[in-house]
Amino acid sequence: MSTVPELSSLTPRAAEIVSAARVLLEEEGRDALTVRALADRLGIRAPSLYKHFSDKAAVEAALMERGLAETGAALHAALDAARHATPPEEPIGAVLRAYRRIGLAHPNLYRLTTSGPLPRQRLAPGLEEWAGTPFFLAAGEPYLAQALWSFAHGMVILELDGRYPEGSDLDRTWAEGAHAFTARRPRGGVERPSAEAQA
């Protein structure tokens, strides 16, 4: 499996703050993740947090890094497992199943990481690209990869929000999406992304 890029360096105390922020986020959601609430959880005064992070957005960026790293690790592992299965599994289905699992397992971290503009300047270099590479490797073409991620993200959000009608067979819906994208996958090998597709 491809190695995750090194995350932004944190002091032990900053790492402790991020861990506490993640618990708060996972338990109560993004709106509950305030400087005051985080300080209360840590048993310190709110101004003390600013010795370690410039603002709340910096804490959120650290959480996003962990969300991207964990998602990327799950997707790269799914691709590796699909390649080594006997017989080999279709990579698109493997990536979609892994993406769904991690999104549903950590809904509030998922929402934080994927909602709104991504603060790329605050993230570890190369992390976003590394985390998304399994979609490209599975799809074999950059625009198809973007469409594949868009499908996966939309499905996860709709499932988290409970927007599908009661009784919907969502396993089948995900499988139908995998079949549709697999049918569009180039058969002559992976097409390298153009500068336009990467922008």
XYZ file of C-alpha atoms in Angstrom:
199
model
C 0.000 0.000 0.000
C 1.194 3.509 -0.777
C 2.564 5.296 2.292
C 0.578 8.227 3.650
C 2.357 11.590 3.344
C 3.714 12.968 6.596
C 1.086 14.996 8.401
C 1.728 18.474 9.754
C 3.970 18.338 12.808
C 2.274 18.734 16.176
C 3.709 19.050 19.655
C 2.507 16.409 22.135
C 0.158 18.968 23.708
C -1.222 20.010 20.312
C -1.776 16.352 19.435
C -3.693 15.951 22.703
C -5.859 18.930 21.777
C -6.606 17.449 18.345
C -7.537 14.112 19.921
C -9.943 15.841 22.278
C -11.359 17.875 19.399
C -12.001 14.705 17.452
C -13.901 13.104 20.316
C -15.986 16.275 20.696
C -16.628 16.400 16.945
C -17.574 12.735 16.678
C -19.869 12.891 19.707
C -21.612 16.215 19.163
C -20.966 17.421 15.598
C -19.204 20.355 13.994
C -21.405 23.053 15.533
C -20.363 21.871 19.003
C -16.670 22.165 18.158
C -15.979 25.591 19.648
C -12.870 26.883 21.370
C -14.755 27.203 24.638
C -16.205 23.678 24.475
C -12.821 22.227 23.576
C -11.117 24.083 26.425
C -13.778 22.875 28.862
C -13.212 19.296 27.748
C -9.480 19.682 28.308
C -9.948 21.429 31.630
C -8.148 24.597 30.597
C -9.055 28.205 29.823
C -9.923 28.977 26.210
C -7.023 31.434 25.657
C -4.578 28.625 26.474
C -5.535 26.888 23.232
C -4.087 29.762 21.231
C -0.628 28.849 22.475
C -0.883 25.770 20.256
C -3.271 26.748 17.423
C -3.781 30.142 15.834
C -7.547 29.714 15.592
C -10.326 27.132 15.475
C -9.780 26.695 11.751
C -6.275 25.391 12.480
C -7.733 22.711 14.751
C -10.252 21.820 12.072
C -7.467 21.567 9.486
C -5.612 19.119 11.722
C -8.784 17.051 11.961
C -9.237 17.202 8.189
C -5.701 15.898 7.743
C -6.575 12.889 9.861
C -9.820 12.378 7.982
C -8.025 12.440 4.634
C -5.223 10.188 5.906
C -7.621 7.583 7.273
C -9.804 7.646 4.180
C -6.807 7.370 1.875
C -5.372 4.489 3.883
C -8.682 2.613 3.701
C -8.982 3.166 -0.052
C -5.392 2.185 -0.839
C -5.833 -0.948 1.290
C -9.063 -1.810 -0.530
C -7.322 -1.497 -3.895
C -4.447 -3.700 -2.767
C -6.849 -6.324 -1.441
C -8.846 -6.267 -4.688
C -5.688 -6.789 -6.744
C -4.542 -9.735 -4.627
C -7.932 -11.422 -4.342
C -8.503 -14.717 -6.154
C -9.893 -13.982 -8.624
C -9.063 -10.247 -8.602
C -11.993 -7.994 -7.687
C -13.191 -5.042 -9.713
C -11.315 -2.032 -8.284
C -14.186 0.429 -8.576
C -16.481 -1.677 -6.425
C -13.723 -2.194 -3.867
C -13.020 1.530 -3.590
C -16.697 2.421 -3.298
C -17.309 -0.120 -0.545
C -14.335 1.125 1.456
C -15.359 4.774 0.997
C -18.882 4.041 2.159
C -17.671 2.150 5.223
C -15.367 4.879 6.480
C -17.816 7.686 5.722
C -20.632 6.006 7.618
C -18.349 4.969 10.473
C -17.202 8.553 11.172
C -20.036 10.776 9.955
C -19.057 14.026 11.644
C -15.398 13.762 10.682
C -16.532 12.915 7.153
C -18.745 15.991 6.980
C -15.985 18.227 8.295
C -13.467 16.881 5.787
C -15.713 17.031 2.727
C -18.063 19.995 3.303
C -17.245 23.524 2.178
C -13.964 24.827 0.723
C -10.922 22.723 1.545
C -8.176 24.788 3.256
C -5.432 23.306 1.094
C -2.824 25.802 2.307
C -3.202 24.423 5.833
C -2.881 20.753 4.861
C 0.201 18.567 4.569
C 1.631 18.741 1.022
C 0.486 15.904 -1.188
C -2.095 14.567 1.263
C -5.224 15.436 -0.711
C -3.800 13.972 -3.928
C -2.632 10.808 -2.153
C -6.018 10.282 -0.498
C -7.842 10.665 -3.808
C -5.441 8.632 -5.958
C -7.337 5.328 -5.435
C -10.314 6.817 -7.279
C -8.041 7.574 -10.241
C -6.355 4.175 -10.115
C -9.738 2.444 -9.952
C -11.385 4.540 -12.676
C -8.393 4.728 -15.013
C -9.211 8.222 -16.294
C -9.169 11.526 -14.405
C -12.608 12.870 -15.277
C -14.217 9.496 -14.666
C -12.406 9.475 -11.302
C -13.877 12.867 -10.412
C -17.341 11.630 -11.382
C -16.793 8.456 -9.344
C -15.849 10.430 -6.235
C -18.819 12.752 -6.762
C -21.142 9.736 -6.902
C -19.579 8.234 -3.767
C -19.715 11.509 -1.830
C -23.312 12.174 -2.790
C -24.342 8.658 -1.805
C -22.636 8.908 1.586
C -24.189 12.296 2.387
C -27.674 11.189 1.324
C -27.329 8.023 3.370
C -26.105 9.947 6.421
C -28.979 12.394 6.070
C -31.559 9.618 5.759
C -32.818 11.056 2.477
C -33.546 7.768 0.723
C -37.093 6.395 0.943
C -37.718 3.811 3.637
C -37.005 0.320 2.363
C -34.466 1.427 -0.243
C -31.910 -1.281 -0.977
C -28.844 0.931 -0.746
C -26.435 -1.978 -1.150
C -27.978 -2.492 -4.573
C -27.829 1.226 -5.356
C -24.094 1.289 -4.580
C -23.593 -1.883 -6.633
C -25.442 -0.390 -9.605
C -23.213 2.658 -9.435
C -20.130 0.439 -9.381
C -21.373 -1.490 -12.409
C -22.108 1.714 -14.331
C -18.670 3.205 -13.678
C -16.910 -0.091 -14.352
C -18.566 -0.201 -17.773
C -17.026 3.196 -18.561
C -13.526 2.309 -17.342
C -10.850 2.433 -20.090
C -9.686 -1.058 -20.994
C -6.379 -0.048 -22.537
C -4.697 1.016 -19.296
C -4.686 4.000 -16.993
C -4.782 7.411 -18.650
C -2.543 9.909 -16.874
C -4.391 13.030 -15.639
C -3.990 16.246 -17.580
C -3.154 19.549 -15.867
C -6.757 20.664 -16.454
C -8.202 17.588 -14.718
C -5.883 18.042 -11.742
C -6.777 21.721 -11.249
